[in-house]
Coordinates of C-alpha atoms and ligand atoms in Angstrom, one line a residue:
X2 CA -14.3 -13.8 155.5
X3 CA -15.3 -16.3 158.2
X4 CA -14.8 -19.9 157.2
X5 CA -18.5 -20.6 157.6
X6 CA -19.1 -18.2 154.7
X7 CA -16.6 -20.0 152.5
X8 CA -17.7 -21.5 149.2
X9 CA -16.1 -23.1 146.2
X10 CA -16.4 -22.7 142.5
X11 CA -15.2 -25.2 139.9
X12 CA -14.8 -23.7 136.4
X13 CA -15.1 -26.5 133.8
X14 CA -13.8 -26.0 130.3
X15 CA -12.4 -28.8 128.1
X16 CA -12.7 -31.3 130.9
X17 CA -16.4 -32.3 130.8
X18 CA -16.2 -35.3 133.0
X19 CA -16.5 -36.4 136.7
X20 CA -13.8 -39.1 136.4
X21 CA -10.2 -38.0 137.0
X22 CA -11.2 -34.4 137.2
X23 CA -8.8 -33.1 139.8
X24 CA -10.4 -29.7 140.0
X25 CA -13.7 -31.3 140.9
X26 CA -12.2 -33.8 143.3
X27 CA -10.2 -31.1 145.0
X28 CA -13.3 -29.0 145.5
X29 CA -15.4 -31.9 146.7
X30 CA -12.7 -32.8 149.3
X31 CA -12.9 -29.3 150.7
X32 CA -16.6 -29.9 151.5
X33 CA -17.7 -26.3 151.1
X34 CA -20.9 -25.4 149.2
X35 CA -19.9 -25.9 145.6
X36 CA -21.0 -24.2 142.3
X37 CA -19.9 -25.8 139.0
X38 CA -19.9 -23.5 136.1
X39 CA -19.3 -23.8 132.3
X40 CA -18.9 -20.6 130.3
X41 CA -19.5 -20.4 126.6
X42 CA -16.8 -17.8 125.7
X43 CA -16.9 -16.5 122.2
X44 CA -15.7 -13.1 123.1
X45 CA -12.3 -13.1 124.8
X46 CA -9.5 -12.0 122.5
X47 CA -8.1 -14.7 120.3
X48 CA -10.5 -17.5 121.4
X49 CA -11.2 -19.4 118.2
X50 CA -15.0 -19.8 117.6
X51 CA -16.1 -23.4 117.6
X52 CA -17.0 -25.0 114.3
X53 CA -20.4 -26.4 113.5
X54 CA -19.6 -30.0 114.4
X55 CA -18.0 -29.2 117.7
X56 CA -20.9 -26.9 118.6
X57 CA -23.2 -29.9 118.1
X58 CA -20.9 -32.0 120.3
X59 CA -20.7 -29.4 123.0
X60 CA -24.4 -29.2 123.3
X61 CA -24.8 -32.9 123.9
X62 CA -21.7 -33.2 126.1
X63 CA -23.0 -30.4 128.4
X64 CA -26.4 -32.0 128.6
X65 CA -24.8 -35.3 129.7
X66 CA -22.5 -33.6 132.2
X67 CA -25.4 -31.7 133.7
X68 CA -27.3 -35.0 134.3
X69 CA -24.2 -36.6 135.8
X70 CA -23.7 -33.7 138.2
X71 CA -27.3 -33.8 139.3
X72 CA -26.9 -37.5 140.1
X73 CA -24.2 -36.5 142.5
X74 CA -26.2 -33.8 144.2
X75 CA -24.8 -30.9 142.2
X76 CA -25.9 -28.8 139.3
X77 CA -24.2 -27.3 136.2
X78 CA -24.5 -23.5 136.0
X79 CA -24.3 -22.3 132.4
X80 CA -23.3 -18.8 131.5
X81 CA -22.2 -17.1 128.3
X82 CA -19.8 -14.2 127.8
X83 CA -16.1 -13.1 128.1
X84 CA -15.0 -15.7 130.7
X85 CA -12.9 -13.5 133.0
X86 CA -15.8 -11.1 133.5
X87 CA -18.3 -13.9 133.9
X88 CA -16.2 -15.7 136.5
X89 CA -16.0 -12.5 138.5
X90 CA -19.8 -12.1 138.4
X91 CA -20.5 -15.7 139.4
X92 CA -17.9 -15.4 142.2
X93 CA -19.6 -12.3 143.5
X94 CA -23.1 -14.0 143.4
X95 CA -21.9 -17.0 145.3
X96 CA -19.4 -15.3 147.6
X97 CA -16.6 -17.6 146.3
X98 CA -13.5 -18.1 148.4
X99 CA -12.0 -21.1 146.6
X100 CA -11.8 -21.4 142.8
X101 CA -10.7 -24.6 141.0
X102 CA -9.8 -25.3 137.4
X103 CA -7.9 -27.7 135.3
X104 CA -5.2 -26.1 133.2
X105 CA -5.4 -25.1 129.5
X106 CA -2.5 -24.7 127.1
X107 CA -3.5 -22.4 124.3
X108 CA -2.3 -18.8 124.6
X109 CA -5.7 -17.0 124.5
X110 CA -7.0 -19.4 127.1
X111 CA -3.9 -19.0 129.3
X112 CA -4.3 -15.2 129.0
X113 CA -7.8 -15.4 130.3
X114 CA -6.8 -17.7 133.1
X115 CA -3.9 -15.4 134.1
X116 CA -6.3 -12.5 134.3
X117 CA -8.7 -14.4 136.5
X118 CA -5.8 -15.6 138.7
X119 CA -4.5 -12.0 139.1
X120 CA -8.0 -10.8 140.0
X121 CA -8.4 -13.7 142.5
X122 CA -5.0 -13.0 144.1
X123 CA -6.1 -9.4 144.6
X124 CA -9.5 -10.4 146.0
X125 CA -8.4 -12.9 148.5
X126 CA -9.9 -15.8 146.5
X127 CA -7.7 -18.9 146.6
X128 CA -7.1 -20.5 143.2
X129 CA -6.2 -24.1 142.7
X130 CA -5.2 -25.2 139.2
X131 CA -4.6 -28.8 138.2
X132 CA -3.0 -31.0 135.4
X133 CA -5.8 -33.0 133.9
X134 CA -5.8 -33.0 130.1
X135 CA -2.2 -33.7 129.1
X136 CA 0.0 -36.4 130.5
X137 CA 3.0 -34.2 130.1
X138 CA 2.6 -30.5 130.4
X139 CA 4.4 -28.7 127.5
X140 CA 6.9 -26.7 129.7
X141 CA 8.0 -29.8 131.5
X142 CA 9.5 -31.6 128.5
X143 CA 12.6 -29.8 127.3
X144 CA 15.6 -30.8 125.1
X145 CA 19.1 -31.2 126.5
X146 CA 19.6 -27.6 125.4
X147 CA 16.5 -26.4 127.3
X148 CA 14.3 -25.7 124.3
X149 CA 11.1 -27.2 123.0
X150 CA 11.2 -30.4 120.9
X151 CA 10.7 -30.2 117.1
X152 CA 10.8 -33.9 116.3
X153 CA 8.3 -36.4 117.7
X154 CA 10.5 -39.5 118.4
X155 CA 12.9 -37.8 120.8
X156 CA 10.0 -35.9 122.3
X157 CA 8.1 -39.0 123.1
X158 CA 11.2 -40.7 124.4
X159 CA 11.7 -37.8 126.8
X160 CA 8.1 -38.0 127.9
X161 CA 8.4 -41.7 128.7
X162 CA 11.6 -41.1 130.6
X163 CA 10.0 -38.2 132.5
X164 CA 8.6 -40.4 135.3
X165 CA 5.5 -42.4 136.1
X166 CA 2.2 -41.1 134.8
X167 CA 0.0 -40.3 137.9
X168 CA -3.0 -42.4 138.8
X169 CA -6.4 -41.1 137.8
X170 CA -8.7 -39.6 140.5
X171 CA -11.9 -41.6 141.2
X172 CA -15.3 -40.0 140.7
X173 CA -16.3 -38.2 144.0
X174 CA -19.1 -40.3 145.7
X175 CA -21.1 -37.2 146.3
X176 CA -20.7 -33.5 145.5
X177 CA -21.5 -30.7 148.0
X178 CA -24.7 -28.8 147.0
X179 CA -24.3 -25.5 145.2
X180 CA -23.6 -22.2 147.0
X181 CA -26.7 -20.1 147.4
X182 CA -26.9 -16.4 146.7
X183 CA -27.6 -13.9 149.6
X184 CA -31.3 -14.5 149.6
X185 CA -31.0 -18.3 149.6
X186 CA -31.6 -18.8 145.8
X187 CA -29.4 -20.6 143.4
X188 CA -27.6 -18.3 141.0
X189 CA -29.6 -18.1 137.7
X190 CA -28.1 -20.1 134.8
X191 CA -28.8 -19.9 131.1
X192 CA -30.8 -22.5 129.2
X193 CA -28.6 -24.7 127.0
X194 CA -31.1 -24.5 124.1
X195 CA -30.8 -20.8 124.1
X196 CA -27.2 -21.1 123.0
X197 CA -28.3 -22.4 119.6
X198 CA -25.4 -24.8 119.4
X199 CA -27.4 -27.3 117.4
X200 CA -27.9 -26.8 113.6
X201 CA -31.4 -25.9 112.5
X202 CA -32.7 -25.3 109.0
X203 CA -31.1 -27.3 107.7
X204 CA -30.4 -29.8 110.5
X205 CA -27.4 -31.7 109.1
X206 CA -26.6 -33.5 112.4
X207 CA -28.5 -36.8 111.8
X208 CA -25.4 -38.7 110.8
X209 CA -23.5 -37.4 113.8
X210 CA -26.2 -38.5 116.1
X211 CA -26.2 -42.0 114.6
X212 CA -22.5 -42.3 115.0
X213 CA -21.6 -40.8 118.4
X214 CA -22.6 -40.7 122.0
X215 CA -21.2 -37.5 123.3
X216 CA -20.5 -37.4 127.1
X217 CA -18.5 -39.3 129.6
X218 CA -20.5 -42.5 129.4
X219 CA -20.0 -42.7 125.7
X220 CA -16.3 -42.0 126.1
X221 CA -15.7 -44.8 128.7
X222 CA -17.8 -47.2 126.6
X223 CA -15.6 -46.4 123.5
X224 CA -12.4 -47.0 125.6
X225 CA -13.6 -50.3 126.9
X226 CA -14.8 -51.5 123.5
X227 CA -11.5 -50.6 122.0
X228 CA -9.4 -52.3 124.7
X229 CA -11.6 -55.4 124.5
X230 CA -11.4 -55.5 120.8
X231 CA -9.2 -53.8 118.2
X232 CA -6.4 -52.7 120.5
X233 CA -4.3 -55.8 120.2
X234 CA -4.3 -55.6 116.4
X235 CA -4.0 -51.8 116.3
X236 CA -0.7 -51.8 114.4
X237 CA -2.4 -53.1 111.2
X238 CA -6.0 -52.4 112.0
X239 CA -5.4 -48.6 112.3
X240 CA -4.5 -48.4 108.6
X241 CA -7.7 -49.9 107.3
X242 CA -10.5 -47.3 106.9
X243 CA -13.2 -50.0 106.3
X244 CA -12.9 -51.5 109.8
X245 CA -13.2 -50.1 113.2
X246 CA -9.5 -50.6 114.0
X247 CA -9.0 -47.4 116.0
X248 CA -10.4 -46.2 119.2
X249 CA -12.5 -43.2 117.9
X250 CA -11.8 -41.5 121.2
X251 CA -10.6 -38.3 119.5
X252 CA -13.8 -36.2 120.1
X253 CA -14.0 -37.5 123.7
X254 CA -10.4 -36.5 124.3
X255 CA -11.0 -33.2 122.6
X256 CA -13.7 -32.3 125.1
X257 CA -12.1 -34.0 128.0
X258 CA -14.9 -36.5 128.5
X259 CA -12.2 -39.1 129.2
X260 CA -8.9 -38.3 130.8
X261 CA -5.6 -39.4 129.2
X262 CA -4.6 -40.5 132.6
X263 CA -7.6 -42.9 132.7
X264 CA -6.7 -44.2 129.3
X265 CA -3.1 -44.8 130.4
X266 CA -4.2 -46.6 133.6
X267 CA -6.8 -48.8 131.8
X268 CA -4.1 -49.9 129.4
X269 CA -1.8 -50.9 132.3
X270 CA -4.7 -52.7 134.0
X271 CA -5.6 -54.7 130.9
X272 CA -2.0 -55.7 130.2
X273 CA -0.4 -55.8 133.7
X274 CA 2.6 -58.0 132.7
X275 CA 3.7 -56.5 129.4
X276 CA 2.1 -54.0 127.1
X277 CA 1.7 -55.7 123.6
X278 CA 3.6 -53.9 120.8
X279 CA 0.3 -52.9 119.1
X280 CA -1.0 -51.3 122.2
X281 CA 2.4 -49.5 122.5
X282 CA 1.8 -48.0 119.1
X283 CA -1.6 -46.8 120.3
X284 CA 0.0 -45.2 123.3
X285 CA 2.4 -43.4 121.0
X286 CA -0.6 -42.0 119.1
X287 CA -1.6 -40.5 122.4
X288 CA 1.9 -39.2 122.3
X289 CA 1.2 -37.4 119.0
X290 CA -1.6 -35.6 120.7
X291 CA 0.8 -34.5 123.5
X292 CA 3.3 -33.5 120.8
X293 CA 0.8 -31.3 119.0
X294 CA 0.0 -29.5 122.2
X295 CA 3.7 -29.1 122.9
X296 CA 4.0 -27.5 119.5
X297 CA 1.0 -25.2 120.0
X298 CA 2.2 -24.1 123.4
X299 CA 5.5 -23.1 122.0
X300 CA 4.0 -21.7 118.7
X301 CA 0.7 -20.1 119.6
X302 CA 0.1 -19.1 116.0
X303 CA 0.3 -22.7 114.7
X304 CA -3.1 -22.4 113.0
X305 CA -2.3 -19.3 111.0
X306 CA 1.5 -19.3 110.5
X307 CA 3.9 -21.7 108.8
X308 CA 6.0 -23.4 111.5
X309 CA 8.8 -23.3 109.0
X310 CA 9.1 -19.7 107.8
X311 CA 10.5 -20.6 104.4
X312 CA 7.0 -21.7 103.5
X313 CA 5.9 -18.1 103.7
X314 CA 7.4 -17.9 100.1
X315 CA 5.5 -21.0 98.9
X316 CA 3.4 -20.3 95.8
X317 CA 0.0 -21.7 96.7
X318 CA -2.6 -21.6 94.0
X319 CA -5.8 -19.8 94.2
X320 CA -8.5 -22.5 93.8
X321 CA -11.7 -21.8 91.9
X322 CA -14.9 -22.1 94.0
X323 CA -15.8 -25.2 91.9
X324 CA -12.5 -26.9 92.8
X325 CA -12.8 -26.2 96.5
X326 CA -16.4 -27.4 96.5
X327 CA -15.4 -30.5 94.7
X328 CA -13.0 -31.3 97.5
X329 CA -15.3 -30.3 100.3
X330 CA -18.2 -32.3 98.9
X331 CA -16.3 -35.4 98.0
X332 CA -16.6 -35.0 94.2
X333 CA -13.0 -34.9 93.1
X334 CA -13.3 -38.1 91.1
X335 CA -10.7 -39.9 93.3
X336 CA -12.7 -42.4 95.4
X337 CA -10.5 -42.5 98.5
X338 CA -10.5 -38.7 98.8
X339 CA -14.2 -38.5 98.1
X340 CA -15.2 -41.3 100.5
X341 CA -13.2 -39.5 103.2
X342 CA -14.7 -36.1 102.6
X343 CA -18.2 -37.6 102.6
X344 CA -17.5 -39.6 105.8
X345 CA -16.4 -36.3 107.3
X346 CA -19.6 -34.5 106.2
X347 CA -21.9 -37.4 107.3
X348 CA -20.3 -38.4 110.6
X349 CA -18.0 -35.5 111.7
X350 CA -15.0 -37.8 111.6
X351 CA -12.6 -39.2 109.1
X352 CA -10.2 -42.1 109.3
X353 CA -6.6 -41.0 109.9
X354 CA -5.1 -42.6 106.8
X355 CA -7.8 -41.0 104.7
X356 CA -7.3 -37.6 106.4
X357 CA -3.7 -37.8 105.2
X358 CA -4.7 -38.7 101.7
X359 CA -7.5 -36.0 101.5
X360 CA -5.3 -33.3 102.9
X361 CA -2.4 -34.2 100.7
X362 CA -4.7 -34.0 97.6
X363 CA -5.7 -30.5 98.6
X364 CA -2.3 -29.1 99.4
X365 CA -0.2 -31.0 96.9
X366 CA -2.3 -32.0 93.9
X367 CA -4.4 -28.8 94.0
X368 CA -1.7 -26.7 95.7
X369 CA -4.2 -25.0 98.0
X370 CA -2.8 -23.2 101.1
X371 CA -3.1 -25.7 104.0
X372 CA -5.0 -23.1 106.0
X373 CA -8.0 -23.5 103.7
X374 CA -8.2 -27.2 104.5
X375 CA -7.5 -26.7 108.2
X376 CA -10.5 -24.3 108.4
X377 CA -12.8 -26.8 106.7
X378 CA -11.8 -29.5 109.0
X379 CA -12.1 -27.1 112.0
X380 CA -15.7 -26.6 111.0
X381 CA -16.7 -30.1 110.2
X382 CA -14.7 -32.4 112.5
X383 CA -16.3 -33.4 115.9
X384 CA -12.7 -33.8 117.2
X385 CA -11.5 -30.4 115.8
X386 CA -8.7 -29.6 118.1
X387 CA -6.8 -26.4 118.4
X388 CA -3.4 -28.2 118.4
X389 CA -3.9 -31.4 116.5
X390 CA -5.7 -30.0 113.5
X391 CA -3.1 -27.3 112.5
X392 CA -0.2 -29.5 113.5
X393 CA -1.4 -32.3 111.3
X394 CA -2.2 -30.0 108.4
X395 CA 1.2 -28.5 108.6
X396 CA 2.7 -32.0 108.8
X397 CA 1.0 -32.9 105.5
X398 CA 1.9 -29.7 103.9
X399 CA 5.6 -30.0 104.8
X400 CA 5.6 -26.7 106.6
X401 CA 5.3 -28.2 110.1
X402 CA 7.5 -29.7 112.7
X403 CA 8.7 -33.2 112.0
X404 CA 6.8 -32.8 108.8
X405 CA 6.2 -35.2 106.0
X406 CA 8.9 -34.4 103.4
X407 CA 7.6 -32.3 100.5
X408 CA 8.2 -35.1 98.0
X409 CA 5.8 -37.4 99.9
X410 CA 2.7 -37.0 97.9
X411 CA 0.0 -39.5 98.8
X412 CA -1.4 -41.2 95.7
X413 CA -5.1 -41.8 96.4
X414 CA -5.3 -44.7 94.0
X415 CA -2.3 -46.6 95.4
X416 CA -3.5 -45.8 98.9
X417 CA -7.0 -47.1 98.4
X418 CA -5.7 -50.3 96.6
X419 CA -3.5 -50.9 99.5
X420 CA -5.7 -50.1 102.5
X421 CA -9.2 -50.7 101.1
X422 CA -8.4 -53.4 98.5
X423 CA -11.9 -54.8 98.2
X424 CA -13.4 -51.3 98.1
X425 CA -15.8 -51.8 101.0
X426 CA -15.0 -48.3 102.5
X427 CA -15.4 -46.7 99.1
X428 CA -18.7 -48.3 98.5
X429 CA -20.0 -47.3 102.0
X430 CA -19.6 -43.6 101.3
X431 CA -19.9 -43.5 97.5
X432 CA -23.1 -45.3 96.4
X433 CA -22.5 -44.3 92.8
X434 CA -19.6 -46.8 92.8
X435 CA -21.6 -49.7 94.4
X436 CA -21.7 -51.6 91.1
X437 CA -17.9 -51.7 90.6
X438 CA -15.8 -54.6 91.6
X439 CA -12.8 -54.5 93.9
X440 CA -10.5 -53.9 91.0
X441 CA -12.3 -51.3 89.0
X442 CA -13.5 -49.2 92.0
X443 CA -10.1 -47.6 92.6
X444 CA -10.1 -46.0 89.1
X445 CA -13.7 -45.6 88.1
X446 CA -12.9 -43.4 85.2
X447 CA -11.6 -46.5 83.4
X448 CA -15.0 -48.2 83.8
X449 CA -17.5 -47.9 81.0
X450 CA -20.5 -46.5 82.8
X451 CA -20.6 -44.9 86.3
X452 CA -23.5 -42.6 86.3
X453 CA -23.4 -39.6 88.7
X454 CA -19.7 -39.9 89.6
X455 CA -17.4 -37.2 88.4
X456 CA -14.4 -37.6 86.2
X457 CA -11.1 -36.8 88.0
X458 CA -10.8 -33.1 88.8
X459 CA -7.0 -33.1 87.9
X460 CA -4.5 -35.6 86.7
X461 CA -2.3 -37.2 89.3
X462 CA 1.0 -37.4 87.4
X463 CA 1.0 -33.8 86.2
X464 CA -0.1 -32.3 89.5
X465 CA 2.5 -34.3 91.3
X466 CA 5.2 -32.9 89.0
X467 CA 3.8 -29.4 89.5
X468 CA 3.9 -29.8 93.3
X469 CA 7.5 -31.1 93.2
X470 CA 8.5 -28.1 91.0
X471 CA 6.8 -25.7 93.3
X472 CA 8.4 -27.2 96.4
X473 CA 11.8 -27.4 94.8
X474 CA 11.7 -23.6 94.2
X475 CA 11.6 -23.1 98.0
X476 CA 15.1 -24.4 98.2
X477 CA 16.5 -21.8 95.7
Ligands
FAD3 P1 -6.6 -43.6 117.4 O1 -5.9 -44.1 116.3 O2 -7.4 -44.5 118.2 O3 -5.6 -42.7 118.3 C1 -5.9 -42.5 119.7 C2 -5.8 -41.0 120.0 O4 -4.5 -40.5 119.7 C3 -6.7 -40.2 119.1 O5 -8.0 -40.2 119.6 C4 -6.0 -38.8 119.2 O6 -6.4 -38.1 120.4 C5 -4.6 -39.2 119.2 N1 -4.0 -39.1 117.9 C6 -3.9 -40.1 117.0 N2 -3.3 -39.7 115.9 C7 -2.9 -38.4 116.1 C8 -2.3 -37.4 115.3 N3 -1.8 -37.7 114.1 N4 -2.1 -36.2 115.9 C9 -2.6 -35.9 117.1 N5 -3.2 -36.8 117.9 C10 -3.4 -38.1 117.4 N6 -6.9 -35.3 115.5 C11 -7.7 -34.7 116.4 O7 -7.9 -35.2 117.6 N7 -8.2 -33.5 116.1 C12 -8.0 -32.9 114.9 O8 -8.5 -31.8 114.7 C13 -7.2 -33.6 113.9 N8 -7.1 -33.1 112.7 C14 -6.3 -33.8 111.8 C15 -6.1 -33.2 110.5 C16 -5.3 -33.9 109.6 C17 -5.1 -33.3 108.2 C18 -4.8 -35.2 109.9 C19 -3.9 -35.9 108.9 C20 -5.0 -35.7 111.1 C21 -5.7 -35.0 112.1 N9 -5.9 -35.5 113.4 C22 -6.7 -34.8 114.3 C23 -5.2 -36.7 113.9 C24 -5.9 -38.1 113.7 O9 -6.4 -38.2 112.4 C25 -7.0 -38.3 114.7 O10 -6.6 -38.0 116.0 C26 -7.5 -39.8 114.6 O11 -7.9 -40.1 113.3 C27 -8.7 -39.9 115.6 O12 -9.2 -41.2 115.5 P2 -9.1 -42.2 116.7 O13 -9.6 -41.5 118.0 O14 -9.8 -43.4 116.3 O15 -7.5 -42.4 116.8

């Protein structure tokens, strides 16, 4: 094809941003007519359908991205269908010669990308793929014996010794206008509303909309607010669910609205001389995100299979629908678990310490299979992540890599006394407990009259014993 006919296509996926988007920067630098496409793929084999909360997020994130692209002279083309087939269609419509994307790490996604790459190679389309969403790509970090890591601390040490993290790419000043079809028209896109990503009848998304600003602008604002405020006290603040002591960047990172390379650089710029210890702890949490992807890359069935195969013999209990609903709806009678589950339902997010307590209650006190909780979180979290969600559930269950030992059973009463001692977080999400003081609120069943709040679903000491017994049988 003559070079005057050449055109570029950027295929955006979980990288819904202009800043530090090497696929976009690379295409912009080439200067050819440029089409930018996002494909809603619910059909390719093995692709996990999005949950309700991430569908809501995706809608707003795409709307924000489309506006940012238009500001730069470009446009977002929306298409739906099996991604490999759709890319080929768009490529034919716009006579694409150069295709750009940022790499993905899940097996079904890699399989789609490999199919597209093979087609492109056979069709004379040049493919350029980039590292954008992980600081350390899973295959680059290996143990001395050449295998994947199973334990976080040596993994993160190896990452930090791997070499300098690259600088982020700046937002392109201008983007080339899109490629036209033969007749001079822009390829037809689909209407975002027609994808029905937003909940209707009932519309449960009010609390999400009050809490979040999906899109790159919201992500960068969160990052700046965090680094200006709680970052330097992160080591203690991150454990207190009643204060905004963490970054709340998780959904923004999930959708790639902010690049981890940008986060890394911003930290270095704010603290040029020495990174404070608390900020170092924050960086290692970003390391956990990398570790989860390392695990998923090396164990593609992380969401469905026990990482430790001995757990295949574990005697999970079948919950009654009433027990499961009590957990899902925040009506277990244990305030910390209930506040967390209600925070999740209302805002699409739950504080990490409370996630651990709520998950431990489900898999240890109720002995439910961790996959049941993982699926509920998948549907309700705005940050539901294909790697972090199953890796953390398996960590809590004890079936995962570097997992919490089986005898570590979070006691929700001790945890709330310790991390929400005055009960402010509990009161925020459980209005029935508003009248109890900071002492009584952690064990409301001991108070005389708490109308509307349930009695404990199960006893803590006996379910703890039952869990320990069940876990100990694994060793037989
Ligand atoms: P910060 O404390 O500000 O941490 C910064 C970033 O580091 C986070 O945004 C996140 O990207 C990463 N991070 C922090 N902790 C972890 C962790 N334990 N594992 C992996 N990455 C981490 N996190 C998700 O992003 N998606 C999930 O689907 C998810 N499911 C979870 C399920 C369970 C049962 C548990 C116990 C934890 C889960 N987490 C998940 C991890 C953690 O709870 C959230 O990342 C964190 O609460 C997000 O809030 P933040 O952005 O304020 O975190």
